[in-house]
PDB file of C-alpha atoms in Angstrom:
ATOM      1  CA  MET A1484      96.581 108.650 119.390  1.00 40.00           C
ATOM      2  CA  SER A1485      97.955 110.286 122.538  1.00 41.00           C
ATOM      3  CA  ARG A1486      95.854 112.180 125.072  1.00 43.00           C
ATOM      4  CA  ARG A1487      96.735 115.502 123.510  1.00 56.00           C
ATOM      5  CA  GLY A1488      95.275 114.395 120.206  1.00 76.00           C
ATOM      6  CA  LYS A1489      96.941 114.750 116.834  1.00 95.00           C
ATOM      7  CA  GLY A1490      98.665 118.069 117.421  1.00 94.00           C
ATOM      8  CA  VAL A1491     102.483 117.987 117.458  1.00 95.00           C
ATOM      9  CA  GLY A1492     104.611 120.718 118.986  1.00 92.00           C
ATOM     10  CA  SER A1493     107.131 121.202 116.181  1.00 97.00           C
ATOM     11  CA  PHE A1494     108.013 120.176 112.651  1.00 98.00           C
ATOM     12  CA  ALA A1495     111.112 118.427 113.960  1.00 98.00           C
ATOM     13  CA  GLU A1496     109.034 116.344 116.359  1.00 98.00           C
ATOM     14  CA  ALA A1497     106.578 115.490 113.582  1.00 98.00           C
ATOM     15  CA  VAL A1498     109.242 113.866 111.376  1.00 98.00           C
ATOM     16  CA  ALA A1499     111.584 112.590 114.101  1.00 98.00           C
ATOM     17  CA  ASP A1500     110.677 108.902 113.704  1.00 97.00           C
ATOM     18  CA  ILE A1501     110.889 108.686 109.905  1.00 98.00           C
ATOM     19  CA  PRO A1502     113.422 105.884 109.362  1.00 98.00           C
ATOM     20  CA  ASP A1503     116.031 105.253 106.708  1.00 98.00           C
ATOM     21  CA  GLY A1504     114.503 103.551 103.675  1.00 98.00           C
ATOM     22  CA  ALA A1505     111.028 105.052 104.117  1.00 98.00           C
ATOM     23  CA  THR A1506     108.731 105.805 101.184  1.00 98.00           C
ATOM     24  CA  ILE A1507     107.389 109.352 101.514  1.00 98.00           C
ATOM     25  CA  ALA A1508     104.814 111.245  99.448  1.00 98.00           C
ATOM     26  CA  PHE A1509     105.186 115.024  99.254  1.00 97.00           C
ATOM     27  CA  GLY A1510     102.069 117.046  98.468  1.00 96.00           C
ATOM     28  CA  GLY A1511     101.923 120.081  96.253  1.00 90.00           C
ATOM     29  CA  PHE A1512     101.603 121.307  92.695  1.00 85.00           C
ATOM     30  CA  ALA A1513     104.162 124.107  92.373  1.00 78.00           C
ATOM     31  CA  GLY A1514     103.592 126.118  95.574  1.00 82.00           C
ATOM     32  CA  PRO A1515     100.057 125.244  96.728  1.00 86.00           C
ATOM     33  CA  GLY A1516      99.939 122.313  99.125  1.00 90.00           C
ATOM     34  CA  THR A1517     103.716 121.934  99.320  1.00 93.00           C
ATOM     35  CA  PRO A1518     104.951 121.077 102.853  1.00 96.00           C
ATOM     36  CA  TYR A1519     107.971 123.393 102.958  1.00 95.00           C
ATOM     37  CA  ASN A1520     108.365 123.297 106.727  1.00 97.00           C
ATOM     38  CA  LEU A1521     108.106 119.530 107.047  1.00 98.00           C
ATOM     39  CA  THR A1522     110.566 119.098 104.182  1.00 97.00           C
ATOM     40  CA  LYS A1523     112.998 121.463 105.904  1.00 97.00           C
ATOM     41  CA  ALA A1524     112.632 119.446 109.105  1.00 98.00           C
ATOM     42  CA  LEU A1525     113.312 116.208 107.215  1.00 98.00           C
ATOM     43  CA  LEU A1526     116.490 117.744 105.789  1.00 97.00           C
ATOM     44  CA  ALA A1527     117.690 118.408 109.309  1.00 97.00           C
ATOM     45  CA  GLN A1528     116.506 114.997 110.558  1.00 97.00           C
ATOM     46  CA  GLY A1529     118.714 113.243 107.999  1.00 97.00           C
ATOM     47  CA  ALA A1530     116.857 110.008 107.153  1.00 98.00           C
ATOM     48  CA  ARG A1531     118.552 108.356 104.177  1.00 98.00           C
ATOM     49  CA  ARG A1532     117.804 105.967 101.290  1.00 98.00           C
ATOM     50  CA  LEU A1533     114.372 107.535 100.928  1.00 98.00           C
ATOM     51  CA  THR A1534     111.925 106.903  98.096  1.00 98.00           C
ATOM     52  CA  CYS A1535     110.166 110.192  97.371  1.00 97.00           C
ATOM     53  CA  ILE A1536     106.806 110.432  95.574  1.00 97.00           C
ATOM     54  CA  ALA A1537     105.707 113.815  94.231  1.00 95.00           C
ATOM     55  CA  ASN A1538     104.506 115.709  91.202  1.00 93.00           C
ATOM     56  CA  THR A1539     108.039 117.027  90.695  1.00 88.00           C
ATOM     57  CA  THR A1540     111.401 117.071  92.457  1.00 86.00           C
ATOM     58  CA  GLY A1541     111.263 120.853  92.830  1.00 79.00           C
ATOM     59  CA  GLY A1542     111.661 123.907  90.678  1.00 69.00           C
ATOM     60  CA  ALA A1543     114.553 125.888  89.279  1.00 63.00           C
ATOM     61  CA  HIS A1544     112.985 129.205  90.270  1.00 67.00           C
ATOM     62  CA  GLN A1545     114.225 131.585  92.944  1.00 70.00           C
ATOM     63  CA  PRO A1546     113.926 132.152  95.841  1.00 76.00           C
ATOM     64  CA  ARG A1547     114.433 128.449  96.398  1.00 81.00           C
ATOM     65  CA  MET A1548     112.288 126.685  98.975  1.00 86.00           C
ATOM     66  CA  PRO A1549     112.925 123.267 100.615  1.00 90.00           C
ATOM     67  CA  ASP A1550     112.150 120.517  98.110  1.00 91.00           C
ATOM     68  CA  ILE A1551     113.064 116.973  97.112  1.00 93.00           C
ATOM     69  CA  GLY A1552     115.990 118.365  95.137  1.00 91.00           C
ATOM     70  CA  MET A1553     117.527 119.548  98.411  1.00 93.00           C
ATOM     71  CA  LEU A1554     117.044 116.100  99.929  1.00 96.00           C
ATOM     72  CA  VAL A1555     118.832 114.663  96.883  1.00 94.00           C
ATOM     73  CA  GLU A1556     121.695 117.138  97.272  1.00 94.00           C
ATOM     74  CA  ASN A1557     121.914 116.164 100.941  1.00 95.00           C
ATOM     75  CA  GLY A1558     122.422 112.489 100.037  1.00 95.00           C
ATOM     76  CA  GLN A1559     119.110 111.364 101.531  1.00 97.00           C
ATOM     77  CA  VAL A1560     117.301 110.023  98.443  1.00 97.00           C
ATOM     78  CA  ALA A1561     117.636 106.686  96.657  1.00 97.00           C
ATOM     79  CA  LYS A1562     114.697 107.029  94.259  1.00 97.00           C
ATOM     80  CA  VAL A1563     112.035 109.475  93.126  1.00 96.00           C
ATOM     81  CA  VAL A1564     108.651 108.649  91.602  1.00 97.00           C
ATOM     82  CA  CYS A1565     107.186 111.694  89.912  1.00 93.00           C
ATOM     83  CA  ALA A1566     105.437 113.144  86.892  1.00 91.00           C
ATOM     84  CA  PHE A1567     108.227 115.600  86.028  1.00 81.00           C
ATOM     85  CA  THR A1568     111.874 114.561  86.304  1.00 74.00           C
ATOM     86  CA  ALA A1569     113.062 117.504  84.196  1.00 67.00           C
ATOM     87  CA  ALA A1570     112.238 121.197  84.026  1.00 67.00           C
ATOM     88  CA  THR A1571     109.389 122.363  81.823  1.00 67.00           C
ATOM     89  CA  ARG A1572     111.692 124.979  80.260  1.00 70.00           C
ATOM     90  CA  PRO A1573     114.805 123.850  78.370  1.00 70.00           C
ATOM     91  CA  THR A1574     116.723 126.813  79.834  1.00 70.00           C
ATOM     92  CA  ASP A1575     116.112 125.551  83.386  1.00 72.00           C
ATOM     93  CA  VAL A1576     118.016 122.747  85.083  1.00 72.00           C
ATOM     94  CA  LEU A1577     116.488 121.109  88.133  1.00 77.00           C
ATOM     95  CA  PRO A1578     118.897 120.503  91.035  1.00 80.00           C
ATOM     96  CA  PHE A1579     117.872 116.838  90.823  1.00 85.00           C
ATOM     97  CA  THR A1580     118.978 116.418  87.190  1.00 86.00           C
ATOM     98  CA  PRO A1581     122.791 116.088  87.517  1.00 88.00           C
ATOM     99  CA  PHE A1582     122.416 113.485  90.281  1.00 92.00           C
ATOM    100  CA  TYR A1583     120.118 111.412  88.058  1.00 89.00           C
ATOM    101  CA  GLU A1584     122.400 111.753  85.040  1.00 90.00           C
ATOM    102  CA  ARG A1585     125.356 110.514  87.112  1.00 93.00           C
ATOM    103  CA  GLY A1586     123.326 107.494  88.229  1.00 93.00           C
ATOM    104  CA  GLU A1587     123.352 108.525  91.886  1.00 95.00           C
ATOM    105  CA  VAL A1588     119.550 108.578  92.171  1.00 94.00           C
ATOM    106  CA  GLU A1589     116.950 106.366  90.489  1.00 95.00           C
ATOM    107  CA  ALA A1590     113.891 107.950  88.870  1.00 94.00           C
ATOM    108  CA  GLU A1591     110.537 106.499  87.856  1.00 95.00           C
ATOM    109  CA  LEU A1592     108.564 108.722  85.489  1.00 93.00           C
ATOM    110  CA  VAL A1593     104.787 108.372  85.841  1.00 96.00           C
ATOM    111  CA  PRO A1594     102.175 110.328  83.856  1.00 95.00           C
ATOM    112  CA  GLN A1595     100.531 112.880  86.111  1.00 94.00           C
ATOM    113  CA  GLY A1596      97.030 111.416  86.038  1.00 95.00           C
ATOM    114  CA  THR A1597      98.382 107.907  86.492  1.00 97.00           C
ATOM    115  CA  LEU A1598     100.397 109.062  89.496  1.00 97.00           C
ATOM    116  CA  ALA A1599      97.246 110.450  91.091  1.00 97.00           C
ATOM    117  CA  GLU A1600      95.276 107.282  90.349  1.00 98.00           C
ATOM    118  CA  ARG A1601      98.018 105.011  91.708  1.00 98.00           C
ATOM    119  CA  LEU A1602      97.866 106.924  94.987  1.00 98.00           C
ATOM    120  CA  ARG A1603      94.067 106.867  95.042  1.00 97.00           C
ATOM    121  CA  ALA A1604      94.068 103.132  94.346  1.00 98.00           C
ATOM    122  CA  ALA A1605      96.415 102.544  97.283  1.00 98.00           C
ATOM    123  CA  GLY A1606      94.063 104.424  99.580  1.00 97.00           C
ATOM    124  CA  ALA A1607      91.020 102.587  98.252  1.00 97.00           C
ATOM    125  CA  GLY A1608      92.555  99.112  98.616  1.00 97.00           C
ATOM    126  CA  ILE A1609      92.785  98.526  94.861  1.00 98.00           C
ATOM    127  CA  PRO A1610      96.063  96.706  94.098  1.00 98.00           C
ATOM    128  CA  ALA A1611      96.254  97.508  90.388  1.00 98.00           C
ATOM    129  CA  PHE A1612      94.281  98.891  87.445  1.00 98.00           C
ATOM    130  CA  TYR A1613      94.429  99.212  83.668  1.00 98.00           C
ATOM    131  CA  THR A1614      94.767 102.547  81.879  1.00 98.00           C
ATOM    132  CA  PRO A1615      95.274 103.561  78.224  1.00 97.00           C
ATOM    133  CA  THR A1616      97.764 106.237  79.293  1.00 97.00           C
ATOM    134  CA  ALA A1617     101.349 105.545  78.111  1.00 96.00           C
ATOM    135  CA  VAL A1618     100.351 102.625  75.857  1.00 97.00           C
ATOM    136  CA  GLY A1619     102.695 102.564  72.858  1.00 95.00           C
ATOM    137  CA  THR A1620     105.350 104.711  74.543  1.00 96.00           C
ATOM    138  CA  GLU A1621     108.710 103.942  76.148  1.00 94.00           C
ATOM    139  CA  LEU A1622     106.992 103.868  79.543  1.00 94.00           C
ATOM    140  CA  ALA A1623     105.075 100.747  78.477  1.00 96.00           C
ATOM    141  CA  GLU A1624     108.035  98.768  77.129  1.00 96.00           C
ATOM    142  CA  GLY A1625     108.292  95.311  78.684  1.00 95.00           C
ATOM    143  CA  ARG A1626     105.180  95.776  80.796  1.00 96.00           C
ATOM    144  CA  GLU A1627     101.851  93.949  80.861  1.00 97.00           C
ATOM    145  CA  THR A1628      99.042  95.199  78.627  1.00 97.00           C
ATOM    146  CA  ARG A1629      95.591  93.831  77.899  1.00 97.00           C
ATOM    147  CA  MET A1630      93.043  94.333  75.136  1.00 98.00           C
ATOM    148  CA  ILE A1631      89.670  95.373  76.574  1.00 98.00           C
ATOM    149  CA  ASN A1632      86.773  96.064  74.201  1.00 97.00           C
ATOM    150  CA  GLY A1633      89.205  96.470  71.335  1.00 97.00           C
ATOM    151  CA  ARG A1634      91.515  98.941  73.070  1.00 98.00           C
ATOM    152  CA  GLU A1635      94.924  98.269  74.612  1.00 98.00           C
ATOM    153  CA  TYR A1636      95.469  99.132  78.278  1.00 98.00           C
ATOM    154  CA  LEU A1637      98.584  99.202  80.476  1.00 98.00           C
ATOM    155  CA  LEU A1638      98.644  97.578  83.911  1.00 98.00           C
ATOM    156  CA  GLU A1639      99.596  99.999  86.690  1.00 98.00           C
ATOM    157  CA  TYR A1640     100.095  99.109  90.346  1.00 98.00           C
ATOM    158  CA  ALA A1641      98.879 101.020  93.382  1.00 98.00           C
ATOM    159  CA  LEU A1642     101.422 103.285  95.059  1.00 98.00           C
ATOM    160  CA  PRO A1643     101.228 102.996  98.861  1.00 98.00           C
ATOM    161  CA  CYS A1644     103.625 104.961 101.030  1.00 98.00           C
ATOM    162  CA  ASP A1645     104.869 104.920 104.594  1.00 98.00           C
ATOM    163  CA  TYR A1646     104.437 108.654 105.167  1.00 98.00           C
ATOM    164  CA  ALA A1647     102.714 111.584 103.484  1.00 98.00           C
ATOM    165  CA  LEU A1648     103.878 115.139 104.129  1.00 98.00           C
ATOM    166  CA  ILE A1649     101.211 117.623 103.068  1.00 97.00           C
ATOM    167  CA  ARG A1650     100.004 121.182 103.687  1.00 96.00           C
ATOM    168  CA  ALA A1651      96.406 122.171 104.443  1.00 97.00           C
ATOM    169  CA  TRP A1652      94.499 125.384 105.016  1.00 96.00           C
ATOM    170  CA  ARG A1653      92.435 124.381 108.055  1.00 97.00           C
ATOM    171  CA  ALA A1654      92.156 121.413 110.423  1.00 97.00           C
ATOM    172  CA  ASP A1655      90.288 120.463 113.560  1.00 97.00           C
ATOM    173  CA  ALA A1656      91.721 118.531 116.489  1.00 96.00           C
ATOM    174  CA  ALA A1657      90.441 115.234 115.049  1.00 96.00           C
ATOM    175  CA  GLY A1658      92.519 115.763 111.891  1.00 97.00           C
ATOM    176  CA  ASN A1659      89.695 116.663 109.507  1.00 97.00           C
ATOM    177  CA  LEU A1660      91.189 118.855 106.776  1.00 98.00           C
ATOM    178  CA  GLN A1661      90.166 121.613 104.407  1.00 97.00           C
ATOM    179  CA  PHE A1662      92.379 122.708 101.520  1.00 96.00           C
ATOM    180  CA  ARG A1663      92.203 126.120  99.912  1.00 93.00           C
ATOM    181  CA  LEU A1664      91.740 126.222  96.130  1.00 90.00           C
ATOM    182  CA  SER A1665      94.573 124.376  94.340  1.00 89.00           C
ATOM    183  CA  GLN A1666      96.065 123.080  97.578  1.00 91.00           C
ATOM    184  CA  ARG A1667      93.594 120.298  96.886  1.00 91.00           C
ATOM    185  CA  ASN A1668      95.831 118.618  94.317  1.00 91.00           C
ATOM    186  CA  PHE A1669      97.699 115.474  95.346  1.00 94.00           C
ATOM    187  CA  CYS A1670      97.316 116.104  99.080  1.00 96.00           C
ATOM    188  CA  PRO A1671      94.005 114.241  99.718  1.00 97.00           C
ATOM    189  CA  LEU A1672      95.163 111.248  97.661  1.00 97.00           C
ATOM    190  CA  MET A1673      98.508 111.049  99.427  1.00 97.00           C
ATOM    191  CA  ALA A1674      96.817 111.195 102.808  1.00 98.00           C
ATOM    192  CA  MET A1675      94.736 108.160 101.820  1.00 97.00           C
ATOM    193  CA  ALA A1676      97.733 106.229 100.502  1.00 98.00           C
ATOM    194  CA  ALA A1677      99.996 106.703 103.534  1.00 98.00           C
ATOM    195  CA  LYS A1678     100.317 104.717 106.732  1.00 98.00           C
ATOM    196  CA  THR A1679     101.164 107.962 108.546  1.00 98.00           C
ATOM    197  CA  THR A1680     100.015 111.373 107.307  1.00 98.00           C
ATOM    198  CA  ILE A1681     101.718 114.480 108.690  1.00 98.00           C
ATOM    199  CA  VAL A1682     100.161 117.868 107.963  1.00 98.00           C
ATOM    200  CA  GLU A1683     101.405 121.425 108.320  1.00 97.00           C
ATOM    201  CA  VAL A1684      98.341 123.628 108.804  1.00 97.00           C
ATOM    202  CA  GLU A1685      98.073 127.308 107.901  1.00 96.00           C
ATOM    203  CA  GLU A1686      95.288 128.292 110.314  1.00 96.00           C
ATOM    204  CA  PRO A1687      95.147 127.589 114.075  1.00 96.00           C
ATOM    205  CA  ILE A1688      93.785 124.110 114.749  1.00 96.00           C
ATOM    206  CA  LEU A1689      90.078 124.256 115.567  1.00 96.00           C
ATOM    207  CA  PRO A1690      88.136 122.220 118.141  1.00 95.00           C
ATOM    208  CA  THR A1691      86.715 118.945 116.894  1.00 94.00           C
ATOM    209  CA  GLY A1692      83.380 119.605 115.214  1.00 91.00           C
ATOM    210  CA  ALA A1693      84.092 123.235 114.343  1.00 96.00           C
ATOM    211  CA  LEU A1694      84.362 122.441 110.619  1.00 96.00           C
ATOM    212  CA  ASP A1695      81.207 121.826 108.594  1.00 96.00           C
ATOM    213  CA  PRO A1696      81.090 118.041 107.977  1.00 95.00           C
ATOM    214  CA  ASP A1697      79.889 118.698 104.428  1.00 96.00           C
ATOM    215  CA  GLN A1698      83.020 120.772 103.724  1.00 96.00           C
ATOM    216  CA  ILE A1699      85.662 118.259 104.802  1.00 97.00           C
ATOM    217  CA  HIS A1700      88.111 117.409 102.031  1.00 97.00           C
ATOM    218  CA  THR A1701      90.138 114.778 103.940  1.00 98.00           C
ATOM    219  CA  PRO A1702      88.558 112.956 106.902  1.00 97.00           C
ATOM    220  CA  GLY A1703      90.581 112.773 110.095  1.00 97.00           C
ATOM    221  CA  ILE A1704      90.816 108.983 109.918  1.00 97.00           C
ATOM    222  CA  PHE A1705      93.549 109.477 107.296  1.00 97.00           C
ATOM    223  CA  VAL A1706      95.493 112.051 109.365  1.00 98.00           C
ATOM    224  CA  HIS A1707      97.891 111.297 112.224  1.00 98.00           C
ATOM    225  CA  ARG A1708      99.911 114.435 113.056  1.00 98.00           C
ATOM    226  CA  LEU A1709      99.125 118.137 112.799  1.00 98.00           C
ATOM    227  CA  VAL A1710     101.568 121.037 113.116  1.00 97.00           C
ATOM    228  CA  PRO A1711     100.248 124.638 112.998  1.00 97.00           C
ATOM    229  CA  ILE A1712     102.519 126.865 110.898  1.00 96.00           C
ATOM    230  CA  PRO A1713     103.864 129.816 112.913  1.00 93.00           C
ATOM    231  CA  PRO A1714     104.011 133.256 111.277  1.00 90.00           C
ATOM    232  CA  ALA A1715     107.010 134.223 109.156  1.00 85.00           C
ATOM    233  CA  PRO A1716     109.936 134.445 109.677  1.00 85.00           C
ATOM    234  CA  GLU A1717     109.657 131.652 112.259  1.00 85.00           C
ATOM    235  CA  ALA A1718     108.205 129.355 109.578  1.00 85.00           C
ATOM    236  CA  LEU A1719     108.213 129.167 105.779  1.00 84.00           C
ATOM    237  CA  TRP A1720     105.347 130.529 103.721  1.00 84.00           C
ATOM    238  CA  THR A1721     105.037 130.520  99.941  1.00 75.00           C
ATOM    239  CA  ALA A1722     107.256 133.237  98.485  1.00 60.00           C
ATOM    240  CA  ARG A1723     106.637 135.113  95.283  1.00 51.00           C
ATOM    241  CA  ARG A1724     108.924 133.918  92.505  1.00 51.00           C
ATOM    242  CA  GLN A1725     111.469 136.281  91.079  1.00 48.00           C
ATOM    243  CA  GLU A1726     110.594 137.506  87.600  1.00 50.00           C
ATOM    244  CA  ARG A1727     112.307 135.563  84.824  1.00 49.00           C
ATOM    245  CA  THR A1728     114.588 137.440  82.475  1.00 50.00           C
ATOM    246  CA  ALA A1729     114.464 134.841  79.693  1.00 49.00           C
TER     247      ALA A1729
END
């Protein structure tokens, strides 16, 4: 850590050293916890052949915000690992979909709870675990299973990553984080699983010790870079979706 602590002056500076071929986890469940500004900075930075881990590749709603789908469109992504590779509505088409169908991007579909546990296992130093989820489905074909107490379980491996890009509500200078409501989805798990965790923070960064230790959601030991989010329009904040007509 440098003398100035974990604070970084800009989103561009925060992602500047992400190399080609990196594995990156992107926080968020729909809007909450999604690192729009860091994702936008990564688009401009241009790292390629990325493996992206997230709940989804992005939505089909408008107005569109920076997402993995944009990274795919920009030719920066080799593979995605996520719980949703297609839209939840048949009338929607994710920007990612045509690239996958043409074989330009690889996709690994992982059940949502399994995705979370694979990240948690990586952070906890657990190399693999057994789960009943996906047993008997296409996701289990050709993979190792084991009978335990009369029930079949599927072997899943931990999912470590080089970087995690997440969004938090509050942080202190030591990197201790608080998430607001459903921001606390994949973000704490991804911070544990990553070698380098980069956080865009909604509130001004507080002095070390200003946050109640009993109210810390992610300890600063898992956090490496903090970027306070400037007010709009200088930075991106969650926008209200346009109403659907169908």
